[in-house]
Amino acid sequence: MAIVGFGNLGRGLARVLIEKSEFLRRTQGLIPRVVAVVDEHGAAVDEDGLDLRRLLRVAERKGTVAAHPKGKRGKSALEIIEGTEADVVFELTPTNIKTGEPGLTHIKKAMQAEKHVITSNKGPLVVAFKELDSLARRCGVEFRYSASVGGGVPVIGLAKGLLAGNEIRAIRGVLNGTTNYILTRMSKENAPFDVVLHEAQELGIAEKDPTLDIEGIDTACKITILANSLLGVNARLRDVRVAGIRNVRPEAIRLAREAGYVIKLVGVAKRDLLEVGPKLVPLGHPLAVGGTLNAVTFELDLAREITITGFGAGPQETSSSLLGDLIDIHRVLGG
Ligand code: HSE
């Protein structure tokens, strides 16, 4: 495997691979070997497999994997993607919703080099979902992006797995941990917006640019990905009608509460409607989850309604989805 992007998520994945190595071998017959790791300063490469403990220590102390004995400053992600023997590329660079880059090019090049791709990066998926989906087919590689929606909550996996016999009529979700945390704290403790936004940033779940969370753009990205991957539509981010939580006043939250409701930032995906905005959710409804939690309700023809909830952000939680995708590819390939 090659890991492209070694920030919070890449490092979280490396930690989980260390902790789970014996478990993966025993339960899945899977022995993951990381042959290359790239960050913005350079790369470390060892075709025999990098020692991830040492790599993490170096990255944390020196700020780059290039300081590793097998490291090279200035080595680019594209050189690594095209030049190493990895079977699977984890594309974990930050989301860029305007161009999808650099993740978009990384993913395309990996596929063209006949490497399977696992990504958490929403940028390429909202800019070029259909293009990437068909490129993967043409190149004969597997493409997985479970970690892009719901963090550790297996939203896409559940829908594509045991719910695959259902027609999905609608998807409704609280899909952004940062705004959910802010709304919950404002509701319970009457805390001021900017203070709780700062707390959410300290928790490490907010986007690098937190306006993406606050303005509903992060939720809109996830709605776009769900619509493309589960509803079979060809949607772009601009097709989603979006309102954020900036104008949700403490007074509105209090009045809602007195009437038995909470205000949540809810994303909705239907074949003919994609939208994100603050909505009144009855207290006790499955979507009325608090704190940093995410929740997603599927409206289905057979099973009627299914809601799943869990932690939608964080390196360890998101590694659950990245690892799930890896195991899924291992199984599809007959491992
Ligand atoms: N900023 C996102 C959130 C991270 O708060 O949910 C997970 O996509």
Short mmCIF file of C-alpha atoms and ligand atoms in Angstrom, two decimals:
data_model
loop_
_atom_site.label_atom_id
_atom_site.label_comp_id
_atom_site.label_asym_id
_atom_site.label_seq_id
_atom_site.Cartn_x
_atom_site.Cartn_y
_atom_site.Cartn_z
CA MET A 1 0.00 0.00 0.00
CA ALA A 2 0.97 3.62 -0.47
CA ILE A 3 -0.39 6.36 1.79
CA VAL A 4 -0.64 9.75 0.11
CA GLY A 5 -1.22 12.46 2.72
CA PHE A 6 0.14 11.99 6.23
CA GLY A 7 -1.84 14.45 8.35
CA ASN A 8 -4.34 13.47 11.05
CA LEU A 9 -5.99 10.78 8.96
CA GLY A 10 -2.87 9.26 7.43
CA ARG A 11 -1.23 9.03 10.83
CA GLY A 12 -4.42 7.66 12.38
CA LEU A 13 -4.49 4.95 9.71
CA ALA A 14 -0.82 4.10 10.34
CA ARG A 15 -1.53 3.73 14.07
CA VAL A 16 -4.48 1.46 13.42
CA LEU A 17 -2.45 -0.68 10.99
CA ILE A 18 0.17 -1.16 13.70
CA GLU A 19 -2.41 -2.04 16.38
CA LYS A 20 -4.39 -4.33 14.11
CA SER A 21 -1.64 -6.15 12.26
CA GLU A 22 -2.03 -9.44 14.15
CA PHE A 23 -5.84 -9.14 14.14
CA LEU A 24 -5.92 -8.58 10.36
CA ARG A 25 -3.66 -11.53 9.71
CA ARG A 26 -5.70 -13.83 11.96
CA THR A 27 -9.22 -12.76 10.94
CA GLN A 28 -8.76 -11.78 7.28
CA GLY A 29 -5.53 -13.39 6.18
CA LEU A 30 -4.44 -9.88 5.33
CA ILE A 31 -0.88 -8.69 5.91
CA PRO A 32 -0.78 -5.02 4.90
CA ARG A 33 2.62 -3.75 3.86
CA VAL A 34 3.07 0.00 3.48
CA VAL A 35 5.75 0.56 0.84
CA ALA A 36 5.47 4.34 0.52
CA VAL A 37 4.18 7.32 2.49
CA VAL A 38 4.06 10.83 1.06
CA ASP A 39 3.44 14.19 2.70
CA GLU A 40 3.75 17.73 1.43
CA HIS A 41 7.53 17.83 1.95
CA GLY A 42 8.57 14.47 0.50
CA ALA A 43 8.25 10.73 0.83
CA ALA A 44 9.60 7.61 2.51
CA VAL A 45 9.83 4.47 0.38
CA ASP A 46 10.80 0.91 1.17
CA GLU A 47 9.60 -1.89 -1.07
CA ASP A 48 10.16 -4.35 1.80
CA GLY A 49 7.68 -2.41 3.95
CA LEU A 50 8.21 0.66 6.11
CA ASP A 51 8.42 0.38 9.87
CA LEU A 52 5.32 2.44 10.68
CA ARG A 53 6.24 3.01 14.34
CA ARG A 54 9.49 4.61 13.36
CA LEU A 55 7.85 6.53 10.55
CA LEU A 56 5.25 8.01 12.93
CA ARG A 57 7.98 9.01 15.39
CA VAL A 58 9.95 10.73 12.64
CA ALA A 59 6.90 12.48 11.21
CA GLU A 60 5.87 13.75 14.63
CA ARG A 61 9.34 14.94 15.65
CA LYS A 62 10.57 16.34 12.36
CA GLY A 63 7.27 17.30 10.74
CA THR A 64 7.79 15.16 7.63
CA VAL A 65 8.26 11.54 6.60
CA ALA A 66 11.08 12.74 4.36
CA ALA A 67 13.31 12.86 7.48
CA HIS A 68 13.05 9.05 7.77
CA PRO A 69 16.26 7.14 6.77
CA LYS A 70 14.37 5.89 3.71
CA GLY A 71 13.00 9.38 3.07
CA LYS A 72 13.60 11.86 0.30
CA ARG A 73 12.72 15.52 0.39
CA GLY A 74 10.95 16.88 -2.65
CA LYS A 75 9.74 13.51 -3.87
CA SER A 76 6.23 14.09 -5.17
CA ALA A 77 3.03 12.12 -4.73
CA LEU A 78 2.83 11.52 -8.48
CA GLU A 79 6.32 10.02 -8.59
CA ILE A 80 5.32 7.71 -5.76
CA ILE A 81 1.96 6.77 -7.24
CA GLU A 82 3.47 5.95 -10.61
CA GLY A 83 6.78 4.58 -9.41
CA THR A 84 6.08 2.18 -6.54
CA GLU A 85 4.81 -1.36 -6.53
CA ALA A 86 1.80 -0.63 -4.29
CA ASP A 87 -1.45 -2.44 -5.13
CA VAL A 88 -3.58 0.04 -3.20
CA VAL A 89 -3.25 3.82 -2.86
CA PHE A 90 -4.83 5.59 0.10
CA GLU A 91 -5.53 9.15 -1.05
CA LEU A 92 -5.84 11.14 2.19
CA THR A 93 -4.89 14.69 1.22
CA PRO A 94 -7.13 17.61 2.34
CA THR A 95 -10.40 18.37 0.60
CA ASN A 96 -10.42 21.05 -2.08
CA ILE A 97 -14.00 21.52 -3.24
CA LYS A 98 -13.19 23.91 -6.09
CA THR A 99 -10.79 21.83 -8.19
CA GLY A 100 -10.60 18.55 -6.28
CA GLU A 101 -6.80 18.89 -6.50
CA PRO A 102 -4.32 17.53 -5.77
CA GLY A 103 -6.44 14.50 -4.84
CA LEU A 104 -8.20 14.30 -8.20
CA THR A 105 -4.97 13.88 -10.18
CA HIS A 106 -3.57 11.48 -7.58
CA ILE A 107 -6.63 9.25 -7.91
CA LYS A 108 -6.67 9.33 -11.71
CA LYS A 109 -2.96 8.54 -11.96
CA ALA A 110 -3.29 5.71 -9.45
CA MET A 111 -6.14 4.17 -11.42
CA GLN A 112 -4.28 4.55 -14.71
CA ALA A 113 -1.31 2.79 -13.06
CA GLU A 114 -3.78 -0.06 -12.24
CA LYS A 115 -3.79 0.58 -8.52
CA HIS A 116 -6.90 0.27 -6.37
CA VAL A 117 -7.87 3.50 -4.64
CA ILE A 118 -9.30 4.18 -1.19
CA THR A 119 -10.01 7.79 -0.30
CA SER A 120 -11.51 9.99 2.39
CA ASN A 121 -11.11 13.06 0.21
CA LYS A 122 -14.43 14.72 -0.63
CA GLY A 123 -12.95 17.13 -3.20
CA PRO A 124 -12.42 14.70 -6.10
CA LEU A 125 -15.75 13.04 -5.35
CA VAL A 126 -17.80 16.25 -5.59
CA VAL A 127 -15.93 17.52 -8.64
CA ALA A 128 -15.70 14.34 -10.72
CA PHE A 129 -17.62 11.45 -9.20
CA LYS A 130 -18.91 9.90 -12.44
CA GLU A 131 -15.59 10.39 -14.22
CA LEU A 132 -13.70 8.59 -11.45
CA ASP A 133 -16.29 5.85 -11.16
CA SER A 134 -16.04 5.05 -14.88
CA LEU A 135 -12.25 5.44 -14.96
CA ALA A 136 -12.00 2.81 -12.21
CA ARG A 137 -14.12 0.43 -14.30
CA ARG A 138 -12.10 1.09 -17.47
CA CYS A 139 -8.84 0.52 -15.59
CA GLY A 140 -10.18 -2.62 -13.89
CA VAL A 141 -9.49 -1.33 -10.37
CA GLU A 142 -11.55 -1.05 -7.20
CA PHE A 143 -12.51 2.42 -5.96
CA ARG A 144 -13.74 2.95 -2.40
CA TYR A 145 -14.66 6.16 -0.55
CA SER A 146 -16.58 5.04 2.59
CA ALA A 147 -14.50 7.34 4.80
CA SER A 148 -15.68 10.44 2.91
CA VAL A 149 -19.15 10.33 4.50
CA GLY A 150 -19.94 9.63 8.14
CA GLY A 151 -16.37 9.11 9.45
CA GLY A 152 -16.69 5.83 11.34
CA VAL A 153 -20.40 5.38 10.54
CA PRO A 154 -20.75 2.89 7.66
CA VAL A 155 -23.33 4.89 5.72
CA ILE A 156 -22.26 3.89 2.21
CA GLY A 157 -21.26 0.36 3.23
CA LEU A 158 -24.64 -0.36 4.81
CA ALA A 159 -26.56 0.96 1.82
CA LYS A 160 -24.44 -0.92 -0.73
CA GLY A 161 -24.35 -4.06 1.41
CA LEU A 162 -27.35 -5.55 3.15
CA LEU A 163 -29.72 -2.78 2.03
CA ALA A 164 -28.84 -3.31 -1.64
CA GLY A 165 -32.20 -5.00 -2.32
CA ASN A 166 -34.07 -1.83 -1.39
CA GLU A 167 -34.90 1.17 -3.47
CA ILE A 168 -33.64 4.17 -1.51
CA ARG A 169 -36.35 6.83 -1.68
CA ALA A 170 -34.66 9.43 0.50
CA ILE A 171 -31.59 9.94 2.66
CA ARG A 172 -31.71 12.42 5.53
CA GLY A 173 -28.72 13.02 7.71
CA VAL A 174 -26.94 14.98 10.37
CA LEU A 175 -23.61 14.65 8.61
CA ASN A 176 -21.38 17.29 10.16
CA GLY A 177 -19.94 16.78 13.64
CA THR A 178 -18.70 20.35 14.03
CA THR A 179 -22.07 22.04 13.49
CA ASN A 180 -23.84 19.38 15.52
CA TYR A 181 -21.48 20.05 18.41
CA ILE A 182 -22.03 23.80 18.11
CA LEU A 183 -25.83 23.51 17.99
CA THR A 184 -25.87 21.05 20.89
CA ARG A 185 -23.74 23.29 23.11
CA MET A 186 -25.74 26.38 22.18
CA SER A 187 -28.92 24.50 22.99
CA LYS A 188 -27.87 22.93 26.28
CA GLU A 189 -25.67 25.58 27.80
CA ASN A 190 -26.59 28.66 25.88
CA ALA A 191 -22.90 28.95 24.92
CA PRO A 192 -21.93 31.68 22.40
CA PHE A 193 -21.33 30.62 18.79
CA ASP A 194 -17.68 31.66 18.47
CA VAL A 195 -16.65 30.03 21.74
CA VAL A 196 -18.13 26.67 20.78
CA LEU A 197 -16.72 26.89 17.26
CA HIS A 198 -13.30 27.29 18.85
CA GLU A 199 -13.96 24.21 21.02
CA ALA A 200 -14.94 22.17 17.96
CA GLN A 201 -11.66 23.19 16.33
CA GLU A 202 -9.79 22.06 19.45
CA LEU A 203 -11.51 18.68 19.20
CA GLY A 204 -9.82 18.34 15.79
CA ILE A 205 -13.03 17.61 13.88
CA ALA A 206 -13.56 20.95 12.11
CA GLU A 207 -12.33 21.38 8.53
CA LYS A 208 -9.09 23.31 8.03
CA ASP A 209 -11.35 26.16 6.92
CA PRO A 210 -14.27 25.88 9.39
CA THR A 211 -16.56 28.03 7.25
CA LEU A 212 -17.00 24.85 5.19
CA ASP A 213 -18.66 23.29 8.24
CA ILE A 214 -20.59 26.37 9.36
CA GLU A 215 -21.95 27.30 5.93
CA GLY A 216 -23.20 23.76 5.32
CA ILE A 217 -20.74 23.08 2.49
CA ASP A 218 -19.23 20.00 4.15
CA THR A 219 -22.72 18.53 4.57
CA ALA A 220 -23.54 19.45 0.96
CA CYS A 221 -20.41 17.57 -0.19
CA LYS A 222 -21.57 14.48 1.67
CA ILE A 223 -25.09 14.79 0.24
CA THR A 224 -23.57 15.03 -3.27
CA ILE A 225 -21.48 11.90 -2.66
CA LEU A 226 -24.47 9.96 -1.29
CA ALA A 227 -26.68 11.03 -4.20
CA ASN A 228 -24.07 9.94 -6.75
CA SER A 229 -23.10 6.70 -5.11
CA LEU A 230 -26.48 5.52 -3.79
CA LEU A 231 -29.24 7.23 -5.80
CA GLY A 232 -27.60 6.87 -9.20
CA VAL A 233 -27.89 10.55 -10.10
CA ASN A 234 -25.17 12.64 -11.66
CA ALA A 235 -24.94 15.46 -9.12
CA ARG A 236 -22.39 18.20 -8.54
CA LEU A 237 -21.95 20.27 -5.43
CA ARG A 238 -23.62 23.23 -7.14
CA ASP A 239 -26.86 21.19 -7.47
CA VAL A 240 -27.34 21.25 -3.69
CA ARG A 241 -29.42 24.06 -2.17
CA VAL A 242 -27.40 25.05 0.90
CA ALA A 243 -27.98 27.08 4.06
CA GLY A 244 -25.64 26.92 7.05
CA ILE A 245 -26.07 27.59 10.76
CA ARG A 246 -24.49 31.05 10.97
CA ASN A 247 -27.91 32.70 11.35
CA VAL A 248 -29.36 30.26 13.89
CA ARG A 249 -29.97 32.48 16.92
CA PRO A 250 -29.91 31.21 20.53
CA GLU A 251 -33.44 32.57 20.82
CA ALA A 252 -34.66 30.27 18.01
CA ILE A 253 -32.98 27.30 19.67
CA ARG A 254 -34.71 28.13 22.97
CA LEU A 255 -38.14 28.55 21.38
CA ALA A 256 -37.72 25.27 19.47
CA ARG A 257 -36.81 23.48 22.65
CA GLU A 258 -39.85 24.80 24.48
CA ALA A 259 -42.00 23.42 21.67
CA GLY A 260 -40.31 19.97 21.87
CA TYR A 261 -37.82 20.32 19.00
CA VAL A 262 -34.10 20.66 18.42
CA ILE A 263 -32.54 22.53 15.51
CA LYS A 264 -30.19 20.34 13.44
CA LEU A 265 -28.28 20.94 10.25
CA VAL A 266 -29.94 18.31 8.07
CA GLY A 267 -28.92 17.20 4.59
CA VAL A 268 -31.53 15.63 2.31
CA ALA A 269 -30.88 13.59 -0.82
CA LYS A 270 -33.70 12.48 -3.08
CA ARG A 271 -33.56 11.86 -6.82
CA ASP A 272 -35.19 15.24 -7.49
CA LEU A 273 -34.03 17.26 -4.48
CA LEU A 274 -30.68 17.90 -2.83
CA GLU A 275 -30.63 20.34 0.04
CA VAL A 276 -28.92 21.26 3.31
CA GLY A 277 -30.27 23.55 5.99
CA PRO A 278 -31.22 23.99 9.63
CA LYS A 279 -34.38 21.98 10.37
CA LEU A 280 -36.64 21.39 13.35
CA VAL A 281 -36.27 17.78 14.52
CA PRO A 282 -38.60 16.47 17.26
CA LEU A 283 -36.82 15.64 20.53
CA GLY A 284 -36.48 11.86 20.70
CA HIS A 285 -36.43 11.45 16.88
CA PRO A 286 -33.52 9.19 15.74
CA LEU A 287 -31.90 12.17 13.97
CA ALA A 288 -31.91 14.24 17.17
CA VAL A 289 -28.40 13.10 18.11
CA GLY A 290 -26.21 15.34 20.26
CA GLY A 291 -22.56 16.38 20.47
CA THR A 292 -20.30 15.43 17.59
CA LEU A 293 -22.48 12.48 16.53
CA ASN A 294 -23.74 11.90 13.01
CA ALA A 295 -26.99 10.13 12.14
CA VAL A 296 -28.41 9.04 8.80
CA THR A 297 -31.92 7.82 8.03
CA PHE A 298 -32.62 5.83 4.87
CA GLU A 299 -36.18 5.80 3.59
CA LEU A 300 -36.56 2.44 1.85
CA ASP A 301 -39.26 0.53 -0.05
CA LEU A 302 -38.76 -2.79 1.80
CA ALA A 303 -37.19 -2.10 5.19
CA ARG A 304 -39.10 1.22 5.50
CA GLU A 305 -36.80 3.29 7.71
CA ILE A 306 -33.32 2.55 8.98
CA THR A 307 -31.23 5.00 10.98
CA ILE A 308 -27.59 4.58 11.87
CA THR A 309 -25.66 6.82 14.18
CA GLY A 310 -22.10 7.13 15.43
CA PHE A 311 -18.94 9.19 15.31
CA GLY A 312 -18.70 11.09 12.04
CA ALA A 313 -15.19 12.47 12.41
CA GLY A 314 -11.82 11.80 14.01
CA PRO A 315 -8.76 9.86 12.85
CA GLN A 316 -9.42 6.64 14.73
CA GLU A 317 -13.11 6.51 13.83
CA THR A 318 -12.45 7.32 10.18
CA SER A 319 -9.75 4.62 10.09
CA SER A 320 -12.55 2.14 10.76
CA SER A 321 -14.00 3.00 7.34
CA LEU A 322 -10.61 3.08 5.60
CA LEU A 323 -9.78 -0.33 6.99
CA GLY A 324 -13.25 -1.64 6.10
CA ASP A 325 -12.64 -0.57 2.49
CA LEU A 326 -9.24 -2.27 2.47
CA ILE A 327 -10.73 -5.53 3.77
CA ASP A 328 -13.57 -5.27 1.25
CA ILE A 329 -11.09 -4.96 -1.63
CA HIS A 330 -9.07 -7.86 -0.22
CA ARG A 331 -12.26 -9.98 -0.24
CA VAL A 332 -13.40 -8.87 -3.71
CA LEU A 333 -10.00 -9.87 -5.04
CA GLY A 334 -10.47 -13.29 -3.45
CA GLY A 335 -8.04 -12.81 -0.54
N1 HSE B 1 -15.50 18.62 9.48
C1 HSE B 1 -16.19 17.37 9.36
C2 HSE B 1 -17.21 17.28 10.49
C3 HSE B 1 -15.20 16.25 9.42
O1 HSE B 1 -17.23 18.15 11.37
O2 HSE B 1 -18.03 16.36 10.46
C4 HSE B 1 -15.71 14.93 8.93
O3 HSE B 1 -16.01 14.93 7.55
#
